[in-house]
PDB file of C-alpha atoms in Angstrom:
ATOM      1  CA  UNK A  16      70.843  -2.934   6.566  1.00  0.00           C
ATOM      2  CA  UNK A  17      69.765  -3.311   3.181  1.00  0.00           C
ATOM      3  CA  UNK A  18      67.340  -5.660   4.323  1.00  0.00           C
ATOM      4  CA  UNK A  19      65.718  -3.147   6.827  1.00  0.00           C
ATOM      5  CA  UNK A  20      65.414  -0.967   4.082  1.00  0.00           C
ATOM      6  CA  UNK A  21      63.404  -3.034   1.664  1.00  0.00           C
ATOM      7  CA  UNK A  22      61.925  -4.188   3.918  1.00  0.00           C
ATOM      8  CA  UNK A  23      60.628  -0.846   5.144  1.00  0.00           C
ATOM      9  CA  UNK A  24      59.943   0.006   1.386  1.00  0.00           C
ATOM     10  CA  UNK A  25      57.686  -3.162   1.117  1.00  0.00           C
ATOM     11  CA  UNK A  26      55.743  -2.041   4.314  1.00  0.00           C
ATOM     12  CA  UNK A  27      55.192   1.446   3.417  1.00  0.00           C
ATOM     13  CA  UNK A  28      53.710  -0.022   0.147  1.00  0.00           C
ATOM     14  CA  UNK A  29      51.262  -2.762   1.619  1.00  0.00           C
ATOM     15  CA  UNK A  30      49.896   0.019   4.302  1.00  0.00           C
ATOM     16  CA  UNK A  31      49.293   2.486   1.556  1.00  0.00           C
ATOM     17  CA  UNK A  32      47.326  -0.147  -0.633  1.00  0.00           C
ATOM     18  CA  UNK A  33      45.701  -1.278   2.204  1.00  0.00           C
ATOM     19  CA  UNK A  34      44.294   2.416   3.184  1.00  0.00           C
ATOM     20  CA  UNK A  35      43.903   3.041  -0.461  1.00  0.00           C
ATOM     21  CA  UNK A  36      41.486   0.005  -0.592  1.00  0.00           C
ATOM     22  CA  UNK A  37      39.840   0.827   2.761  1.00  0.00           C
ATOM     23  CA  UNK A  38      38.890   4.636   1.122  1.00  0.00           C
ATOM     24  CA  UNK A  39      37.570   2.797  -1.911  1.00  0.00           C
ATOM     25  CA  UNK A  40      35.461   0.252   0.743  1.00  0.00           C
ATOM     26  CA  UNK A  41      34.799   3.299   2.525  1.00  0.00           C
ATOM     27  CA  UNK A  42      33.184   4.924  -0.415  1.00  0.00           C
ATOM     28  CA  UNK A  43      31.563   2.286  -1.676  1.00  0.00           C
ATOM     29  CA  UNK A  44      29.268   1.831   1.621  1.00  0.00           C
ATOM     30  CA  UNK A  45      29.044   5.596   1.807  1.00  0.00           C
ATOM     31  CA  UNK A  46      27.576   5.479  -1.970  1.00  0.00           C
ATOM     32  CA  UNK A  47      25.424   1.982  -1.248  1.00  0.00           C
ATOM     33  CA  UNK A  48      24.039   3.525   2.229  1.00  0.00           C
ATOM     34  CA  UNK A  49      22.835   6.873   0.565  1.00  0.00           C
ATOM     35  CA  UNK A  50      21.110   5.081  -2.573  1.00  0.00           C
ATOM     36  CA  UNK A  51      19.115   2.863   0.119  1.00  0.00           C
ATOM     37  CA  UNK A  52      18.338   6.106   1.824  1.00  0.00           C
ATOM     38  CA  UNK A  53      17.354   7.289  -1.707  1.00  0.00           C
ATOM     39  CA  UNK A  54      15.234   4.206  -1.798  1.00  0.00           C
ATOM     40  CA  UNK A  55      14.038   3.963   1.123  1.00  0.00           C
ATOM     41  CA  UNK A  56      12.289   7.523   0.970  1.00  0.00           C
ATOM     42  CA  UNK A  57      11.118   7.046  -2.496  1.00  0.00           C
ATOM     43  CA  UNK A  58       9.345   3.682  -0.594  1.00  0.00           C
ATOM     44  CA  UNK A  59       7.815   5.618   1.672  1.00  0.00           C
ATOM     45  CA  UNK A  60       6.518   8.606  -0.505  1.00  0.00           C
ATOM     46  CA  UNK A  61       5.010   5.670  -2.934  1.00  0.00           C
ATOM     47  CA  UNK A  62       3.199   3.987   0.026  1.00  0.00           C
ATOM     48  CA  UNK A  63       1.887   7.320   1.477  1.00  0.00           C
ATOM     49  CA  UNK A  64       0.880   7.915  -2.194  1.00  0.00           C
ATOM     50  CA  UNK A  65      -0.994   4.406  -2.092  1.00  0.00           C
ATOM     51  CA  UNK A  66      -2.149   4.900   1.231  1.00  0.00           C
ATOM     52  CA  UNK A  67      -4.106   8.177   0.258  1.00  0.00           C
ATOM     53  CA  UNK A  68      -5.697   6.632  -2.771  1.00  0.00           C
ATOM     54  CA  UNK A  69      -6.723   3.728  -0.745  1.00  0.00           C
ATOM     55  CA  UNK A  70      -7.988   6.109   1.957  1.00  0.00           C
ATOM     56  CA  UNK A  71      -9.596   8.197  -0.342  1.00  0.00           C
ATOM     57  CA  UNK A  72     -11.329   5.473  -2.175  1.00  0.00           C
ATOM     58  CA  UNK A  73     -12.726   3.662   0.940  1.00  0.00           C
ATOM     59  CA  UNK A  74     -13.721   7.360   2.402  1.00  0.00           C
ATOM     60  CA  UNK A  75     -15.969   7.487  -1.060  1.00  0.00           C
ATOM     61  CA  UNK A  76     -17.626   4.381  -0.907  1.00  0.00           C
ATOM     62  CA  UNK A  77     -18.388   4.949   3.026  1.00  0.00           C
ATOM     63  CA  UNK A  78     -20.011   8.588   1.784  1.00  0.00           C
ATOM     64  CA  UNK A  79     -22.099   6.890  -0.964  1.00  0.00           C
ATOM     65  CA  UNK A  80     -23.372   4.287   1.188  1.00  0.00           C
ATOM     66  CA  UNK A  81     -24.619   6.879   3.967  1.00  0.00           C
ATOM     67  CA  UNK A  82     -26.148   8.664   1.323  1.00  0.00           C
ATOM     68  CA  UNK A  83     -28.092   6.249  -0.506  1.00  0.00           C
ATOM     69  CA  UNK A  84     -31.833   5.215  -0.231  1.00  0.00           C
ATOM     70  CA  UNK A  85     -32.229   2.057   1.654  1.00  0.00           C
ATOM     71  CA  UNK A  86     -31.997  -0.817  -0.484  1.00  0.00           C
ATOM     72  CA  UNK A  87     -34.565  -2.724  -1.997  1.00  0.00           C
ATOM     73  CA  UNK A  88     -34.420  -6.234  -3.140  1.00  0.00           C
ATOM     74  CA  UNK A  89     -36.770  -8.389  -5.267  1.00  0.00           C
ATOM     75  CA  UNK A  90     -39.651 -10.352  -4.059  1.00  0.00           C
ATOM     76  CA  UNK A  91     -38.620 -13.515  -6.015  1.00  0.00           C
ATOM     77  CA  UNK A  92     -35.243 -13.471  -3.443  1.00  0.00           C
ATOM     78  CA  UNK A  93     -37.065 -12.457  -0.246  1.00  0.00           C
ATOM     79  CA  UNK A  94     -40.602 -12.896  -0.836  1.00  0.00           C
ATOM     80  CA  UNK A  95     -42.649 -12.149   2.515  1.00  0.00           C
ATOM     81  CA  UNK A  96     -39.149 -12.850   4.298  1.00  0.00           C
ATOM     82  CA  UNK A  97     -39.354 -11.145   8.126  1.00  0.00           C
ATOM     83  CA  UNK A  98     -36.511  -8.591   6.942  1.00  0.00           C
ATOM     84  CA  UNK A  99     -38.278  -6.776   4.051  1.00  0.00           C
ATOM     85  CA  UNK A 100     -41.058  -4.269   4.572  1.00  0.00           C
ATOM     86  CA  UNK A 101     -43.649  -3.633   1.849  1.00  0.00           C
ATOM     87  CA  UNK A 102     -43.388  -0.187   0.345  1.00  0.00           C
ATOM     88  CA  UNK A 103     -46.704   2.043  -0.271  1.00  0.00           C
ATOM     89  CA  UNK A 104     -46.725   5.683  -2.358  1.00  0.00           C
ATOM     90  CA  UNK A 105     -45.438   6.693  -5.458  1.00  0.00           C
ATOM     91  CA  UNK A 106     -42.426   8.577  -3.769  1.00  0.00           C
ATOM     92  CA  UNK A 107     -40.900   5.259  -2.468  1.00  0.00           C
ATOM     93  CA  UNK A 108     -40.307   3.914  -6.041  1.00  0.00           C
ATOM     94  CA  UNK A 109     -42.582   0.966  -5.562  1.00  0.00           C
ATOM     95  CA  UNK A 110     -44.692   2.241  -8.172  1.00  0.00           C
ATOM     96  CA  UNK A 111     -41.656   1.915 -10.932  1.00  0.00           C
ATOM     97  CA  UNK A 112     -40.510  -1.300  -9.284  1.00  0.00           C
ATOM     98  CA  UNK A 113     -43.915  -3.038  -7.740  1.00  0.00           C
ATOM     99  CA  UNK A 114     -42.186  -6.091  -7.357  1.00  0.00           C
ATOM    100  CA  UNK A 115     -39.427  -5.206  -5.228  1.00  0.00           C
ATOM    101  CA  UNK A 116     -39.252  -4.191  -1.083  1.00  0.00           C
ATOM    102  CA  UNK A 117     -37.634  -1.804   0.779  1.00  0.00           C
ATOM    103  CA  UNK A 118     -35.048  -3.928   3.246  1.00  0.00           C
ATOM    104  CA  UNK A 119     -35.536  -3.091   6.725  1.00  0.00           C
ATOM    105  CA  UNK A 120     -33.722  -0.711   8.041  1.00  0.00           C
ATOM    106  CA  UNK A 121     -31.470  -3.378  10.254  1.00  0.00           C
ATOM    107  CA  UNK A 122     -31.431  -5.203   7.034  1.00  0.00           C
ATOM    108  CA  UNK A 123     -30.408  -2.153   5.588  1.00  0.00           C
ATOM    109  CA  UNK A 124     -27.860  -1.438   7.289  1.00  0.00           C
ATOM    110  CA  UNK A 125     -26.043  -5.324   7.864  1.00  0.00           C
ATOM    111  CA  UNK A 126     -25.942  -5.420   4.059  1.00  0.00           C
ATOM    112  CA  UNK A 127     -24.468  -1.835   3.426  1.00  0.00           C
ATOM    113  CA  UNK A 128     -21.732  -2.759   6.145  1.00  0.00           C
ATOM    114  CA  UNK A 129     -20.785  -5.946   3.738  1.00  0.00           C
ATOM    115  CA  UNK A 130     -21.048  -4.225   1.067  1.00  0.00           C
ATOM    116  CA  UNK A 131     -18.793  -1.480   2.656  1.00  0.00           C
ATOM    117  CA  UNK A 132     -16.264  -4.813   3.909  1.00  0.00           C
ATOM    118  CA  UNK A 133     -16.340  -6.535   0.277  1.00  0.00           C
ATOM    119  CA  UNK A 134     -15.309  -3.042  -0.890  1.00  0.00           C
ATOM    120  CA  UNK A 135     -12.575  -2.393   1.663  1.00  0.00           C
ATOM    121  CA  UNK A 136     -11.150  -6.047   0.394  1.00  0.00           C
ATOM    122  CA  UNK A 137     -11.143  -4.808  -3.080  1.00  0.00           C
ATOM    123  CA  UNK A 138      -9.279  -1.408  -2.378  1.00  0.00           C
ATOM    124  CA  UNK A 139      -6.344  -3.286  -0.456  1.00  0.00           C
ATOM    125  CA  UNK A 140      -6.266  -5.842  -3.333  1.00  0.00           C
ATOM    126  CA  UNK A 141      -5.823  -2.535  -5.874  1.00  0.00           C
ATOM    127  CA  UNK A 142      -3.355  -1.146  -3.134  1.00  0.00           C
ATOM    128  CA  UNK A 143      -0.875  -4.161  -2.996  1.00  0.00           C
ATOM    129  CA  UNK A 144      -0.962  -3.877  -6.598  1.00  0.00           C
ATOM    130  CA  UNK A 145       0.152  -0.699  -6.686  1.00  0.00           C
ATOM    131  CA  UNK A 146       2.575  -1.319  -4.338  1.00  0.00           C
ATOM    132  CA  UNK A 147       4.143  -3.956  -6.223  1.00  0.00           C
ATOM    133  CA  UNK A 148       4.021  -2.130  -9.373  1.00  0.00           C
ATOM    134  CA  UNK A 149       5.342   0.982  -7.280  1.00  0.00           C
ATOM    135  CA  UNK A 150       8.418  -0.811  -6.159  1.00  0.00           C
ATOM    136  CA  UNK A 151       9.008  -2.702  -8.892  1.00  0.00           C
ATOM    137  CA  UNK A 152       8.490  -6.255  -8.189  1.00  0.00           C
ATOM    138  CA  UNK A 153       5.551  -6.758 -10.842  1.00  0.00           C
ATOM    139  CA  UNK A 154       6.831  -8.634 -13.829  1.00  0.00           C
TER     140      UNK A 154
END
């Protein structure tokens, strides 16, 4: 009988450790699974923030490209070359730059588009950056 009884003791004790440490396991996921919520919606503020800026900056370029003249280049690159047209009149600028031509406007247009690409490049290059600055994993 005695035996029964401390043994009963000895249960009683291991089941309330074990449910004591099963709280304390409990609360420690509870804890760790709120943080990564924590984290995970300061993530996705940051790359909305980076998103915008990268938006933003490509939606600039794009507006300054539509709205400048058509490029000219230098006869020394593209002398006579099928793509350039010779400018005439004082309003076209070829009387402050009389050795340069107007680009066609196909010309134009193919070299504003890489310029537009080469600039797209860049801003996801300066957006990565900021990502990896954002969360932390520059050095």
């Amino acid at each position: 009988h005695v035996f029964t009884q401390g043994e009963t003791s000895m249960k009683a004790e291991w089941d309330a450790d074990k449910a004591e440490r099963m709280q304390a396991d409990n609360a420690a996921i509870l804890s760790r699974v709120k943080n990564n919520e924590r984290v995970a919606e300061q993530q996705h503020i940051d790359n909305a923030n980076i998103t915008k800026v990268h938006d933003e900056e490509l939606s600039t370029v794009r507006t300054a490209l539509a709205r400048s003249e058509r490029l000219r280049i230098g006869t020394a690159l593209c002398g006579g070359s099928a793509g350039v047209t010779q400018t005439a009149g004082a309003g076209s600028g070829a009387a402050t730059d009389p050795g340069s031509r107007v680009l066609s406007t196909e010309m134009d247009g193919s070299v504003k588009s890489l310029i537009f690409e080469m600039e797209e490049v860049a801003a996801t290059g300066r957006s990565a950056q900021a990502f990896i600055r954002a969360n932390g994993m520059a050095p």
